[in-house]
Amino acid sequence: MIDSRIKFRHLQTFVEVARQKSVMKAAGVLNVSQPAVTKTIRELEQVLGVAVFERDGRGIRITRTGEAFLRHAGAALTAIRQGFDSVSQARHGLAPPIRIGALPTVSTRIMPRAIALFLAEETGVRIKIVTGENAVLLEQLRVGDLDLVVGRLAAPERMTGFSFEHLYSEQVVFCVRAGHPLTAPGRSVFAGLADFPVLMPTSGSIIRPFVDRLLIANGVAELPNLIETVSDAFGRAFVQASDAVWIISSGVVAGDIEAGHLTALSVDTSETKGPVGLTVRADAVPSLPQSILMQTIREAASMAGLKAQAHRPPRAQPADQSPE
């Protein structure tokens, strides 16, 4: 039985502190004072009988008990938001928006076609697309700020409470501008990397550990001119205008390579291959529009030649009935 002492403000404050990892930042987002946030968290802990946060140096971190409660608190807030959206839809004829987190690997290769297919369904549902690092997007998904994340499968420890549907697999590529010195016949890519700026995803990205292991295995201990970025726009512009080497997921630059704007170096990156797909909260029940959107993403992957599926079905299928 739910304790009647737990109020909406307790859940909202707890989830925001967990998301911001800071009482001060949460107070700013909620537009309340820091003492008010602290008091609300203490009230919640008194009701639960356990601590949900603990000190970590000058900051705070969520406890294991807090992590467990966060999954349910986030789901509860999501259910409340959906309830408000449903009332708004009934009153004003507006459907609740679908909020998507899209990693760079699918933002240019899959999502434009998927959204075009979705709009053709004329559901009237608004779409919000957010890009960023995988860890950030998954945290937003966990607390209910996103409904769906499309991209690479995260590490097992980050997938607690999530469900993943595999669409296709991809690996990283080493790409450069046309005419780059490393494209010369007989030139060793790994031996020459240190002579050029190298762009790579940040250390917190999913593919970075795969790239680091590949470099070490091929005798590259460090790179003197390393640039870390998750901006595909910067990477694309910088590589085309310089002698930089861009190590990135193939999906990000597939169109550039096909168009001849960039060239993939001859490097065996098969060991960096990993699954790309749809991540949702395990306890979430997708609405009909969200199920349709997920189906159009599957179809977009198929149309790009990334998944074996001959024809588009006449009707969108629910998420749990997707073809393999």
XYZ file of C-alpha atoms in Angstrom:
324
model
C 0.000 0.000 0.000
C 1.340 3.473 -0.923
C 2.224 5.640 2.064
C -0.080 8.666 1.966
C 2.780 10.860 3.198
C 4.526 10.639 -0.197
C 3.431 13.538 -2.362
C 4.073 14.491 -5.969
C 6.660 17.084 -4.870
C 8.678 14.332 -3.144
C 8.923 12.330 -6.349
C 9.564 15.360 -8.536
C 12.293 16.708 -6.261
C 13.943 13.308 -5.816
C 14.041 12.608 -9.552
C 15.412 16.064 -10.333
C 18.179 15.818 -7.712
C 19.084 12.380 -9.080
C 19.147 13.752 -12.621
C 21.199 16.857 -11.746
C 23.345 15.121 -9.111
C 23.188 18.412 -7.248
C 20.769 20.005 -4.770
C 21.707 23.473 -6.012
C 21.065 22.652 -9.673
C 17.820 20.847 -8.848
C 16.635 23.862 -6.885
C 17.290 26.063 -9.895
C 15.355 23.781 -12.237
C 12.441 23.457 -9.816
C 12.520 27.176 -9.010
C 12.615 26.610 -5.251
C 15.235 27.266 -2.574
C 18.022 24.813 -1.733
C 16.732 24.381 1.856
C 13.319 23.466 0.425
C 14.899 20.775 -1.758
C 16.914 19.423 1.179
C 13.825 19.370 3.403
C 11.786 17.522 0.793
C 14.484 14.869 0.329
C 14.728 14.388 4.119
C 10.943 13.973 4.321
C 11.111 11.312 1.601
C 13.925 9.497 3.395
C 11.925 9.540 6.630
C 8.969 7.937 4.873
C 11.144 5.323 3.163
C 13.233 4.708 6.260
C 16.494 4.770 4.263
C 18.846 7.313 2.718
C 18.462 7.902 -1.001
C 21.504 10.155 -1.343
C 24.905 10.251 0.346
C 27.794 12.692 0.395
C 30.508 12.231 -2.223
C 33.298 14.710 -1.603
C 31.733 18.142 -2.039
C 28.805 16.716 -3.923
C 26.253 13.944 -3.515
C 25.555 10.613 -5.140
C 22.539 8.370 -5.170
C 22.587 5.265 -2.965
C 21.791 1.751 -4.164
C 18.410 2.029 -2.495
C 17.920 5.364 -4.201
C 18.750 3.792 -7.582
C 16.078 1.160 -7.024
C 13.507 3.775 -5.996
C 14.465 6.033 -8.934
C 13.246 3.501 -11.480
C 9.786 3.482 -9.910
C 9.669 7.200 -9.156
C 10.596 8.013 -12.747
C 7.917 5.641 -14.028
C 5.342 7.217 -11.693
C 6.133 10.742 -12.919
C 5.984 9.529 -16.506
C 2.548 8.023 -15.875
C 1.353 11.315 -14.379
C 2.717 13.268 -17.361
C 0.954 10.865 -19.706
C -2.255 11.378 -17.769
C -2.015 15.150 -18.154
C -1.162 14.731 -21.837
C -4.210 12.523 -22.334
C -6.474 15.125 -20.726
C -4.899 17.840 -22.875
C -5.400 15.733 -25.960
C -9.052 15.183 -25.134
C -9.641 18.894 -24.453
C -7.658 20.393 -27.291
C -7.301 17.632 -29.838
C -3.550 17.475 -29.301
C -1.619 14.212 -29.018
C 1.205 13.959 -26.447
C 4.674 14.449 -27.986
C 7.079 11.574 -28.472
C 10.523 12.444 -27.128
C 13.411 10.668 -28.839
C 17.076 10.545 -27.903
C 19.130 9.905 -31.050
C 22.861 9.235 -31.060
C 24.906 10.687 -33.956
C 25.226 7.221 -35.515
C 21.504 7.230 -36.402
C 20.769 10.960 -36.594
C 21.831 11.287 -40.227
C 21.496 7.728 -41.496
C 18.198 6.460 -40.059
C 16.143 9.141 -38.331
C 15.367 11.488 -41.267
C 13.804 8.631 -43.243
C 12.067 7.231 -40.154
C 10.482 10.590 -39.328
C 9.355 11.035 -42.946
C 7.618 7.643 -42.784
C 6.065 8.538 -39.441
C 4.706 11.857 -40.706
C 3.121 9.989 -43.619
C 1.018 8.084 -41.059
C -0.676 11.401 -40.160
C -0.991 10.613 -36.444
C -0.924 14.294 -35.519
C 1.679 13.555 -32.847
C 4.500 16.024 -32.273
C 8.105 14.790 -32.283
C 10.989 16.044 -30.163
C 14.482 14.794 -31.039
C 17.389 15.249 -28.634
C 21.016 14.396 -29.426
C 23.915 13.923 -27.042
C 26.154 11.386 -25.356
C 24.668 7.992 -24.660
C 25.028 8.257 -20.876
C 23.113 11.547 -20.826
C 20.334 10.255 -23.058
C 19.914 7.067 -21.029
C 19.659 9.077 -17.816
C 16.937 11.213 -19.396
C 15.182 8.042 -20.511
C 15.464 6.573 -17.010
C 13.776 9.539 -15.321
C 11.078 9.892 -17.965
C 12.351 12.912 -19.894
C 12.656 10.740 -23.028
C 10.434 7.959 -24.355
C 12.963 6.233 -26.584
C 16.698 6.217 -27.320
C 18.025 5.113 -30.704
C 21.694 4.173 -30.951
C 24.361 1.730 -29.858
C 23.742 -0.775 -27.094
C 25.202 0.582 -23.843
C 27.366 -1.357 -21.411
C 25.488 -3.952 -19.300
C 25.772 -1.913 -16.097
C 23.964 0.989 -17.778
C 21.110 -1.139 -19.112
C 19.455 -1.951 -15.793
C 15.746 -1.251 -16.103
C 15.898 -0.935 -19.898
C 14.823 -3.104 -22.810
C 16.862 -3.158 -26.033
C 15.736 -4.191 -29.512
C 18.586 -4.952 -31.903
C 18.123 -3.451 -35.381
C 21.538 -3.919 -36.974
C 25.264 -3.895 -36.188
C 27.957 -1.447 -37.232
C 31.605 -0.738 -36.591
C 33.841 2.313 -36.503
C 35.747 3.672 -39.480
C 38.876 5.768 -39.919
C 37.951 8.481 -42.407
C 39.835 11.397 -43.976
C 39.423 13.940 -46.755
C 40.015 12.878 -50.332
C 43.708 12.908 -51.208
C 44.877 12.592 -47.606
C 48.526 11.424 -47.217
C 47.405 8.235 -45.446
C 45.524 7.141 -48.577
C 48.819 6.722 -50.436
C 49.562 3.095 -51.455
C 51.642 1.203 -48.943
C 51.253 3.857 -46.227
C 50.674 2.365 -42.748
C 47.701 4.018 -41.102
C 48.602 3.116 -37.519
C 52.265 4.076 -37.960
C 51.254 7.453 -39.354
C 48.421 8.435 -36.993
C 50.706 10.404 -34.682
C 51.590 12.754 -37.563
C 48.029 14.088 -37.845
C 45.250 15.429 -35.627
C 42.910 12.598 -34.623
C 39.249 13.099 -33.779
C 37.582 10.595 -31.477
C 34.426 10.368 -29.364
C 34.814 11.344 -25.709
C 35.945 8.866 -23.066
C 32.356 8.440 -21.872
C 31.031 7.355 -25.266
C 30.054 3.766 -26.038
C 32.554 3.192 -28.837
C 35.580 4.772 -27.149
C 36.705 1.610 -25.278
C 36.547 -0.356 -28.540
C 38.654 2.269 -30.307
C 41.198 2.434 -27.464
C 41.662 -1.349 -27.510
C 42.064 -1.345 -31.299
C 44.743 1.346 -31.148
C 46.667 -0.364 -28.350
C 46.508 -3.699 -30.162
C 48.099 -2.023 -33.182
C 50.907 -0.343 -31.284
C 49.411 3.120 -30.833
C 49.944 3.977 -27.169
C 49.070 7.669 -27.329
C 48.122 10.355 -29.814
C 49.827 13.763 -29.390
C 47.120 15.652 -31.307
C 43.935 14.054 -30.000
C 40.641 15.959 -30.214
C 37.645 14.529 -28.358
C 34.221 15.511 -29.646
C 30.678 14.210 -30.027
C 29.811 16.886 -32.587
C 29.435 15.291 -35.995
C 29.031 18.768 -37.539
C 32.441 19.850 -36.238
C 34.052 16.533 -37.142
C 32.733 16.662 -40.691
C 33.833 20.265 -41.271
C 37.251 19.880 -39.607
C 38.207 16.693 -41.447
C 37.208 18.086 -44.840
C 39.308 21.206 -44.229
C 42.424 19.579 -42.735
C 44.593 16.464 -42.613
C 42.782 15.187 -39.509
C 41.742 11.554 -39.143
C 38.237 10.945 -37.792
C 37.592 7.697 -35.920
C 33.814 7.449 -35.702
C 30.844 5.079 -36.049
C 30.267 4.211 -39.680
C 26.650 5.395 -39.542
C 27.719 8.971 -38.858
C 29.749 9.290 -42.065
C 28.142 6.703 -44.353
C 26.516 9.388 -46.509
C 29.728 11.437 -46.710
C 31.711 8.403 -47.847
C 29.077 7.405 -50.402
C 29.040 10.961 -51.779
C 32.843 11.046 -51.995
C 33.222 13.899 -49.503
C 35.221 11.642 -47.158
C 37.341 8.530 -47.690
C 37.484 5.487 -45.429
C 41.023 4.304 -44.742
C 41.860 0.637 -45.218
C 41.788 -0.450 -41.581
C 40.330 -3.662 -40.184
C 37.900 -2.431 -37.520
C 35.759 -5.576 -37.319
C 36.490 -5.969 -33.608
C 34.685 -2.682 -32.941
C 31.412 -4.016 -34.353
C 28.429 -3.571 -32.024
C 24.607 -3.622 -32.013
C 22.498 -0.556 -32.800
C 18.835 -0.452 -31.867
C 15.954 0.872 -29.787
C 16.193 1.325 -26.011
C 13.078 1.881 -23.884
C 12.267 1.558 -20.205
C 11.444 -2.049 -19.403
C 8.314 -1.023 -17.477
C 7.024 1.356 -20.166
C 3.993 0.551 -22.308
C 4.347 2.365 -25.656
C 1.372 4.310 -26.960
C 0.031 3.523 -30.418
C 1.864 6.533 -31.970
C 5.107 5.455 -30.286
C 4.645 1.905 -31.583
C 4.131 3.324 -35.074
C 7.275 5.451 -34.721
C 9.329 2.457 -33.599
C 8.070 0.552 -36.618
C 9.068 3.362 -38.987
C 12.565 3.312 -37.447
C 12.751 -0.415 -38.185
C 11.599 0.243 -41.729
C 14.137 3.056 -42.193
C 16.915 0.694 -41.130
C 15.617 -1.876 -43.618
C 15.390 0.662 -46.452
C 18.994 1.690 -45.758
C 20.002 -1.930 -46.306
C 20.789 -2.475 -42.628
C 18.119 -5.052 -41.833
C 16.585 -7.918 -43.778
C 12.961 -6.944 -44.338
C 11.631 -7.111 -47.887
C 8.466 -5.046 -47.728
C 6.766 -2.534 -45.487
C 3.805 -4.136 -43.667
C 0.384 -2.626 -44.323
C -0.048 -1.612 -40.688
C 2.442 -0.703 -37.960
C 2.996 -3.470 -35.435
C 3.242 -3.044 -31.663
C 6.754 -2.908 -30.254
C 6.625 -6.463 -28.864
C 5.626 -7.963 -32.216
C 8.447 -6.656 -34.370
C 9.874 -9.007 -37.004
C 13.362 -10.369 -36.359
